[in-house]
């Protein structure tokens, strides 16, 4: 939802800054790398110590790099497959650090094994949610679903709650409950999202198989037919879902 509705707003706001960075000779890849480094440092230095306010401030400063790098690449006409790979791969690293940092807190001085387990579940389920899309697209399916809780939601829910929970250090009462509530919400939302995506991929795979069978029946005897996955497609053959794509990118 945020990806759909908030992205346009942030694109407008961040475009002048992205243009400035380009004029200064900064590359999109550098922004991707520095941004991820900042998120990882903020999460793994502050969160395990229970410094939720300052950890969230540092993470928030750097996490917007994920919206700036693509903006820069598009403005410069330099969007690339490598950039897309780097961006998505480092997103996974940043997410792991955020939920890993929280898990470390609960495993240590936070002393709550259940919330430690929930944070680990958020980490793992978020990675799998993203993987469903990447893998589905790699086998040539559109994966035409976003789902309830995408990455932006996972981050916003968790960071807003962690930042507010950190206000307890400044004497604000009653905020301690926010982070556990956010982790439960992200965990449940991610599980629902995973289900939504798996169901979608299953339906799209069945539809693709039916279309291939129909095409195969129509062109019986065609050795290069769609069923063998040699008919071409977006990434490694849209028709390859039954043919060669099972052995594709993992
Ligand atoms: C007094 C208290 C002070 C507290 C301190 C400050 C608190 C600040 C709190 C929160 C700020 C949170 C900001 C988080 C912004 C996150 C932005 C972001 O990184 O979004 C990334 C997202 C996706 O980008 P990509 O397309 O590059 O990534 C793809 C995605 O990861 C896919 O994963 P999947 O979704 O499938 O799981 C992958 O499949 C794909 O590979 C990958 O490429 O970008 C967007 O979605 C764009 C929309 C961003 C919307 C940001 C909204 C920020 C909104 C509110 C901030 C509110 C701050 C209010 C704080 C109030 C506290 C009192
Ligand atoms: N170093 C980079 C980072 C990103 N890209 C391109 O931007 C797309 C992602 O856009 P976001 O707004 O989500 O950051 C990505 O798919 C690439 O096409 C790039 O080229 N180099
Ligand atoms: Mg990005
Ligand atoms: Mg990204």
Short mmCIF file of C-alpha atoms and ligand atoms in Angstrom, two decimals:
data_model
loop_
_atom_site.label_atom_id
_atom_site.label_comp_id
_atom_site.label_asym_id
_atom_site.label_seq_id
_atom_site.Cartn_x
_atom_site.Cartn_y
_atom_site.Cartn_z
CA UNK A 1 0.00 0.00 0.00
CA UNK A 2 2.75 2.44 0.98
CA UNK A 3 4.70 1.43 -2.09
CA UNK A 4 1.65 2.34 -4.16
CA UNK A 5 0.55 5.54 -2.44
CA UNK A 6 3.58 7.02 -0.60
CA UNK A 7 6.23 6.39 -3.22
CA UNK A 8 5.05 9.16 -5.53
CA UNK A 9 5.13 11.66 -2.68
CA UNK A 10 8.64 10.68 -1.60
CA UNK A 11 9.83 10.70 -5.18
CA UNK A 12 8.73 14.34 -5.49
CA UNK A 13 10.34 15.31 -2.19
CA UNK A 14 13.62 13.47 -2.76
CA UNK A 15 14.16 14.29 -6.43
CA UNK A 16 16.03 17.59 -5.83
CA UNK A 17 18.34 15.90 -3.34
CA UNK A 18 18.97 13.01 -5.73
CA UNK A 19 19.78 15.54 -8.46
CA UNK A 20 22.22 17.34 -6.14
CA UNK A 21 24.03 14.08 -5.37
CA UNK A 22 24.35 13.36 -9.08
CA UNK A 23 25.78 16.85 -9.68
CA UNK A 24 28.31 16.18 -6.92
CA UNK A 25 29.41 13.08 -8.81
CA UNK A 26 27.94 10.54 -6.39
CA UNK A 27 26.82 7.30 -8.03
CA UNK A 28 23.56 5.43 -7.26
CA UNK A 29 25.58 2.37 -6.23
CA UNK A 30 27.50 4.42 -3.66
CA UNK A 31 24.20 5.62 -2.17
CA UNK A 32 22.92 2.03 -2.05
CA UNK A 33 26.07 0.83 -0.29
CA UNK A 34 26.41 3.72 2.17
CA UNK A 35 22.69 3.64 2.98
CA UNK A 36 22.78 -0.07 3.74
CA UNK A 37 25.93 0.35 5.83
CA UNK A 38 24.22 3.07 7.87
CA UNK A 39 21.09 1.00 8.48
CA UNK A 40 23.15 -2.05 9.47
CA UNK A 41 25.35 -0.02 11.82
CA UNK A 42 22.39 1.77 13.40
CA UNK A 43 20.49 -1.47 13.95
CA UNK A 44 23.34 -3.64 15.18
CA UNK A 45 25.06 -1.04 17.37
CA UNK A 46 22.04 0.56 19.07
CA UNK A 47 19.21 -1.97 19.13
CA UNK A 48 21.05 -4.77 21.00
CA UNK A 49 21.80 -2.19 23.72
CA UNK A 50 18.15 -1.20 24.00
CA UNK A 51 18.90 2.27 22.55
CA UNK A 52 15.74 2.29 20.45
CA UNK A 53 15.41 6.04 20.02
CA UNK A 54 18.92 6.73 18.72
CA UNK A 55 18.99 3.49 16.77
CA UNK A 56 15.79 4.48 14.98
CA UNK A 57 17.07 7.99 14.31
CA UNK A 58 20.24 6.62 12.67
CA UNK A 59 18.35 3.95 10.70
CA UNK A 60 15.76 6.48 9.50
CA UNK A 61 18.51 8.84 8.29
CA UNK A 62 19.95 6.08 6.12
CA UNK A 63 16.91 4.03 5.11
CA UNK A 64 15.67 6.71 2.71
CA UNK A 65 18.77 6.05 0.61
CA UNK A 66 16.71 3.15 -0.76
CA UNK A 67 14.34 5.63 -2.35
CA UNK A 68 17.14 7.99 -3.44
CA UNK A 69 19.38 5.47 -5.26
CA UNK A 70 16.70 4.39 -7.73
CA UNK A 71 15.61 8.00 -8.18
CA UNK A 72 19.22 8.94 -9.06
CA UNK A 73 19.56 6.02 -11.46
CA UNK A 74 16.35 6.99 -13.25
CA UNK A 75 17.24 10.71 -13.45
CA UNK A 76 20.65 9.87 -14.86
CA UNK A 77 19.18 7.31 -17.27
CA UNK A 78 21.44 4.75 -15.62
CA UNK A 79 18.96 2.19 -14.29
CA UNK A 80 20.60 -1.16 -14.72
CA UNK A 81 20.12 -4.84 -14.01
CA UNK A 82 23.17 -4.70 -11.77
CA UNK A 83 21.65 -1.76 -9.85
CA UNK A 84 18.36 -3.63 -9.41
CA UNK A 85 20.23 -6.68 -8.14
CA UNK A 86 22.38 -4.64 -5.75
CA UNK A 87 19.39 -2.67 -4.44
CA UNK A 88 17.23 -5.74 -3.75
CA UNK A 89 20.08 -7.80 -2.32
CA UNK A 90 21.15 -5.07 0.09
CA UNK A 91 17.50 -4.52 1.09
CA UNK A 92 17.61 -8.05 2.46
CA UNK A 93 20.82 -7.26 4.39
CA UNK A 94 19.30 -4.10 5.90
CA UNK A 95 16.09 -5.91 6.91
CA UNK A 96 18.09 -8.70 8.53
CA UNK A 97 20.03 -6.15 10.58
CA UNK A 98 16.88 -4.35 11.81
CA UNK A 99 15.09 -7.50 13.02
CA UNK A 100 18.36 -9.18 14.02
CA UNK A 101 19.24 -6.19 16.21
CA UNK A 102 15.85 -6.41 17.93
CA UNK A 103 16.22 -10.19 18.38
CA UNK A 104 19.63 -9.64 19.97
CA UNK A 105 18.11 -7.19 22.43
CA UNK A 106 15.39 -9.62 23.50
CA UNK A 107 17.90 -12.51 23.67
CA UNK A 108 20.11 -10.41 25.96
CA UNK A 109 19.19 -7.62 28.33
CA UNK A 110 15.64 -7.39 26.97
CA UNK A 111 15.27 -10.91 28.40
CA UNK A 112 12.19 -12.09 26.53
CA UNK A 113 12.65 -15.26 24.54
CA UNK A 114 9.16 -15.14 23.05
CA UNK A 115 9.75 -11.67 21.57
CA UNK A 116 13.20 -12.81 20.45
CA UNK A 117 11.49 -15.61 18.55
CA UNK A 118 8.91 -13.20 17.10
CA UNK A 119 11.68 -10.86 15.91
CA UNK A 120 13.44 -13.82 14.27
CA UNK A 121 10.13 -14.81 12.67
CA UNK A 122 9.77 -11.24 11.31
CA UNK A 123 13.28 -11.47 9.88
CA UNK A 124 12.78 -14.84 8.24
CA UNK A 125 9.24 -14.29 6.99
CA UNK A 126 10.15 -10.90 5.51
CA UNK A 127 12.98 -12.52 3.55
CA UNK A 128 10.70 -15.30 2.33
CA UNK A 129 7.97 -12.83 1.34
CA UNK A 130 10.48 -10.99 -0.84
CA UNK A 131 11.85 -14.28 -2.19
CA UNK A 132 8.41 -15.42 -3.36
CA UNK A 133 8.25 -12.44 -5.68
CA UNK A 134 11.85 -12.73 -6.88
CA UNK A 135 11.55 -16.47 -7.54
CA UNK A 136 8.12 -16.20 -9.13
CA UNK A 137 9.38 -13.51 -11.48
CA UNK A 138 12.52 -15.54 -12.21
CA UNK A 139 10.36 -18.41 -13.51
CA UNK A 140 8.56 -15.98 -15.78
CA UNK A 141 5.36 -15.33 -13.83
CA UNK A 142 4.02 -11.81 -13.27
CA UNK A 143 3.45 -12.34 -9.48
CA UNK A 144 0.70 -9.80 -9.72
CA UNK A 145 0.19 -9.26 -6.00
CA UNK A 146 1.72 -7.02 -3.38
CA UNK A 147 0.05 -8.36 -0.28
CA UNK A 148 -0.88 -6.94 3.07
CA UNK A 149 2.57 -6.16 4.47
CA UNK A 150 5.32 -5.33 2.01
CA UNK A 151 8.79 -4.14 2.91
CA UNK A 152 7.79 -0.50 3.36
CA UNK A 153 5.05 -1.51 5.84
CA UNK A 154 7.41 -3.84 7.71
CA UNK A 155 9.90 -1.03 8.13
CA UNK A 156 7.49 1.78 8.92
CA UNK A 157 5.52 -0.21 11.54
CA UNK A 158 8.71 -1.42 13.21
CA UNK A 159 10.66 1.84 13.08
CA UNK A 160 7.80 4.05 14.26
CA UNK A 161 7.18 1.68 17.19
CA UNK A 162 10.88 1.38 18.04
CA UNK A 163 11.38 5.15 17.85
CA UNK A 164 8.40 5.79 20.12
CA UNK A 165 9.43 2.99 22.51
CA UNK A 166 12.80 4.71 22.79
CA UNK A 167 11.06 7.75 24.27
CA UNK A 168 10.79 5.71 27.49
CA UNK A 169 14.44 6.70 28.07
CA UNK A 170 13.26 10.32 28.18
CA UNK A 171 10.59 9.54 30.75
CA UNK A 172 7.59 9.12 28.45
CA UNK A 173 5.30 6.55 30.09
CA UNK A 174 3.34 3.73 28.47
CA UNK A 175 5.39 3.42 25.27
CA UNK A 176 7.02 0.10 26.19
CA UNK A 177 4.13 -1.88 24.76
CA UNK A 178 4.51 -0.44 21.25
CA UNK A 179 7.49 -2.47 20.06
CA UNK A 180 6.10 -5.88 21.08
CA UNK A 181 2.78 -4.93 19.48
CA UNK A 182 4.55 -3.88 16.28
CA UNK A 183 6.57 -7.11 16.11
CA UNK A 184 3.43 -9.21 16.53
CA UNK A 185 1.68 -7.15 13.85
CA UNK A 186 4.58 -7.51 11.39
CA UNK A 187 4.84 -11.24 12.11
CA UNK A 188 1.15 -11.87 11.51
CA UNK A 189 1.01 -9.52 8.53
CA UNK A 190 4.03 -11.18 6.95
CA UNK A 191 2.47 -14.62 7.39
CA UNK A 192 -0.71 -13.41 5.67
CA UNK A 193 1.33 -11.77 2.90
CA UNK A 194 3.28 -14.97 2.37
CA UNK A 195 0.01 -16.87 1.98
CA UNK A 196 -1.32 -14.26 -0.48
CA UNK A 197 1.80 -14.48 -2.63
CA UNK A 198 2.02 -18.28 -2.61
CA UNK A 199 -1.64 -18.55 -3.64
CA UNK A 200 -1.06 -16.03 -6.43
CA UNK A 201 2.01 -17.82 -7.76
CA UNK A 202 0.17 -21.15 -7.67
CA UNK A 203 -2.74 -19.68 -9.64
CA UNK A 204 -0.47 -17.94 -12.14
CA UNK A 205 1.60 -21.12 -12.60
CA UNK A 206 -1.57 -23.14 -13.27
CA UNK A 207 -2.82 -20.52 -15.74
CA UNK A 208 0.53 -20.49 -17.52
CA UNK A 209 0.51 -24.29 -17.71
CA UNK A 210 -3.00 -24.27 -19.16
CA UNK A 211 -1.98 -21.68 -21.74
CA UNK A 212 1.03 -23.77 -22.66
CA UNK A 213 -1.07 -26.89 -23.01
CA UNK A 214 -3.50 -25.01 -25.25
CA UNK A 215 -0.63 -23.64 -27.32
CA UNK A 216 0.91 -27.13 -27.45
CA UNK A 217 -2.35 -28.65 -28.66
CA UNK A 218 -2.73 -25.93 -31.29
CA UNK A 219 0.81 -26.35 -32.56
CA UNK A 220 1.13 -30.15 -32.10
CA UNK A 221 4.31 -31.38 -33.61
CA UNK A 222 6.10 -28.07 -33.12
CA UNK A 223 9.38 -29.13 -31.50
CA UNK A 224 10.11 -25.57 -30.34
CA UNK A 225 6.68 -25.19 -28.74
CA UNK A 226 5.83 -23.27 -25.63
CA UNK A 227 5.64 -26.32 -23.38
CA UNK A 228 9.37 -26.86 -23.57
CA UNK A 229 9.95 -23.32 -22.41
CA UNK A 230 11.83 -22.33 -25.52
CA UNK A 231 9.26 -19.85 -26.62
CA UNK A 232 11.04 -16.97 -24.92
CA UNK A 233 9.76 -14.66 -22.21
CA UNK A 234 10.60 -11.79 -19.91
CA UNK A 235 13.55 -13.05 -17.91
CA UNK A 236 14.34 -16.65 -18.59
CA UNK A 237 11.27 -17.61 -20.54
CA UNK A 238 7.71 -16.92 -19.43
CA UNK A 239 6.70 -20.24 -20.82
CA UNK A 240 9.47 -21.89 -18.91
CA UNK A 241 7.39 -22.47 -15.81
CA UNK A 242 6.90 -26.08 -16.88
CA UNK A 243 9.90 -26.43 -19.05
CA UNK A 244 13.35 -25.21 -18.22
CA UNK A 245 12.68 -22.64 -15.55
CA UNK A 246 12.49 -25.03 -12.60
CA UNK A 247 16.23 -25.17 -12.71
CA UNK A 248 16.59 -21.41 -13.08
CA UNK A 249 17.65 -18.83 -10.57
CA UNK A 250 17.30 -20.05 -7.00
C1 LIG B 1 9.62 11.20 18.51
C2 LIG B 1 9.93 9.85 17.98
C3 LIG B 1 11.01 9.92 17.01
C4 LIG B 1 11.22 8.60 16.42
C5 LIG B 1 12.36 8.62 15.55
C6 LIG B 1 11.99 8.65 14.12
C7 LIG B 1 10.97 7.63 13.78
C8 LIG B 1 10.91 7.48 12.32
C9 LIG B 1 10.13 6.36 12.05
C10 LIG B 1 9.95 5.82 10.93
C11 LIG B 1 10.46 6.21 9.63
C12 LIG B 1 10.37 5.02 8.79
C13 LIG B 1 10.76 5.30 7.43
C14 LIG B 1 10.83 4.03 6.66
C15 LIG B 1 10.95 4.33 5.24
C16 LIG B 1 11.13 3.09 4.48
C17 LIG B 1 11.38 3.45 3.11
C18 LIG B 1 11.86 2.29 2.36
O1 LIG B 1 12.97 1.87 2.42
O2 LIG B 1 10.97 1.74 1.57
C19 LIG B 1 11.47 0.81 0.68
C20 LIG B 1 10.35 0.47 -0.20
C21 LIG B 1 10.67 -0.67 -1.16
O3 LIG B 1 11.74 -0.32 -1.97
P1 LIG B 1 12.31 -1.25 -3.18
O4 LIG B 1 11.36 -1.25 -4.34
O5 LIG B 1 13.70 -0.84 -3.40
O6 LIG B 1 12.37 -2.70 -2.55
C22 LIG B 1 11.77 -3.85 -3.08
C23 LIG B 1 11.06 -4.50 -1.92
O7 LIG B 1 11.96 -4.56 -0.86
C24 LIG B 1 10.52 -5.87 -2.25
O8 LIG B 1 10.25 -6.50 -1.02
P2 LIG B 1 8.79 -6.97 -0.69
O9 LIG B 1 7.97 -5.74 -0.57
O10 LIG B 1 8.44 -7.84 -1.84
O11 LIG B 1 8.90 -7.70 0.58
C25 LIG B 1 11.47 -6.79 -2.96
O12 LIG B 1 10.71 -7.81 -3.51
C26 LIG B 1 12.26 -6.11 -4.03
O13 LIG B 1 13.34 -6.98 -4.31
C27 LIG B 1 12.84 -4.78 -3.60
O14 LIG B 1 13.45 -4.20 -4.68
O15 LIG B 1 10.02 1.67 -0.85
C28 LIG B 1 8.72 1.97 -0.84
O16 LIG B 1 7.93 1.13 -0.60
C29 LIG B 1 8.32 3.33 -1.19
C30 LIG B 1 7.39 3.90 -0.17
C31 LIG B 1 8.10 4.37 1.07
C32 LIG B 1 7.17 4.92 2.04
C33 LIG B 1 7.87 5.47 3.23
C34 LIG B 1 6.86 5.97 4.15
C35 LIG B 1 7.45 6.63 5.34
C36 LIG B 1 6.28 7.00 6.11
C37 LIG B 1 6.24 7.49 7.27
C38 LIG B 1 7.33 7.94 8.06
C39 LIG B 1 6.62 8.34 9.28
C40 LIG B 1 7.52 8.98 10.21
C41 LIG B 1 6.70 9.37 11.37
C42 LIG B 1 7.43 9.10 12.58
C43 LIG B 1 6.63 9.50 13.73
C44 LIG B 1 7.22 8.99 14.94
C45 LIG B 1 6.77 9.74 16.06
N1 LIG B 2 22.28 1.42 -7.28
C1 LIG B 2 21.10 1.34 -7.96
C2 LIG B 2 19.88 1.30 -7.28
C3 LIG B 2 18.72 1.21 -8.00
N2 LIG B 2 18.74 1.18 -9.35
C4 LIG B 2 17.50 1.09 -10.15
O1 LIG B 2 16.39 1.59 -9.38
C5 LIG B 2 15.45 0.55 -9.13
C6 LIG B 2 14.96 0.58 -7.71
O2 LIG B 2 14.32 1.80 -7.49
P1 LIG B 2 14.00 2.30 -5.99
O3 LIG B 2 13.26 3.56 -6.19
O4 LIG B 2 13.19 1.23 -5.36
O5 LIG B 2 15.30 2.49 -5.33
C7 LIG B 2 16.19 -0.75 -9.46
O6 LIG B 2 15.30 -1.74 -9.91
C8 LIG B 2 17.14 -0.31 -10.56
O7 LIG B 2 16.48 -0.27 -11.78
C9 LIG B 2 19.96 1.24 -10.01
O8 LIG B 2 20.01 1.18 -11.27
N3 LIG B 2 21.12 1.32 -9.29
MG1 LIG B 3 16.42 1.66 -3.87
MG1 LIG B 4 15.35 -1.27 -2.33
#
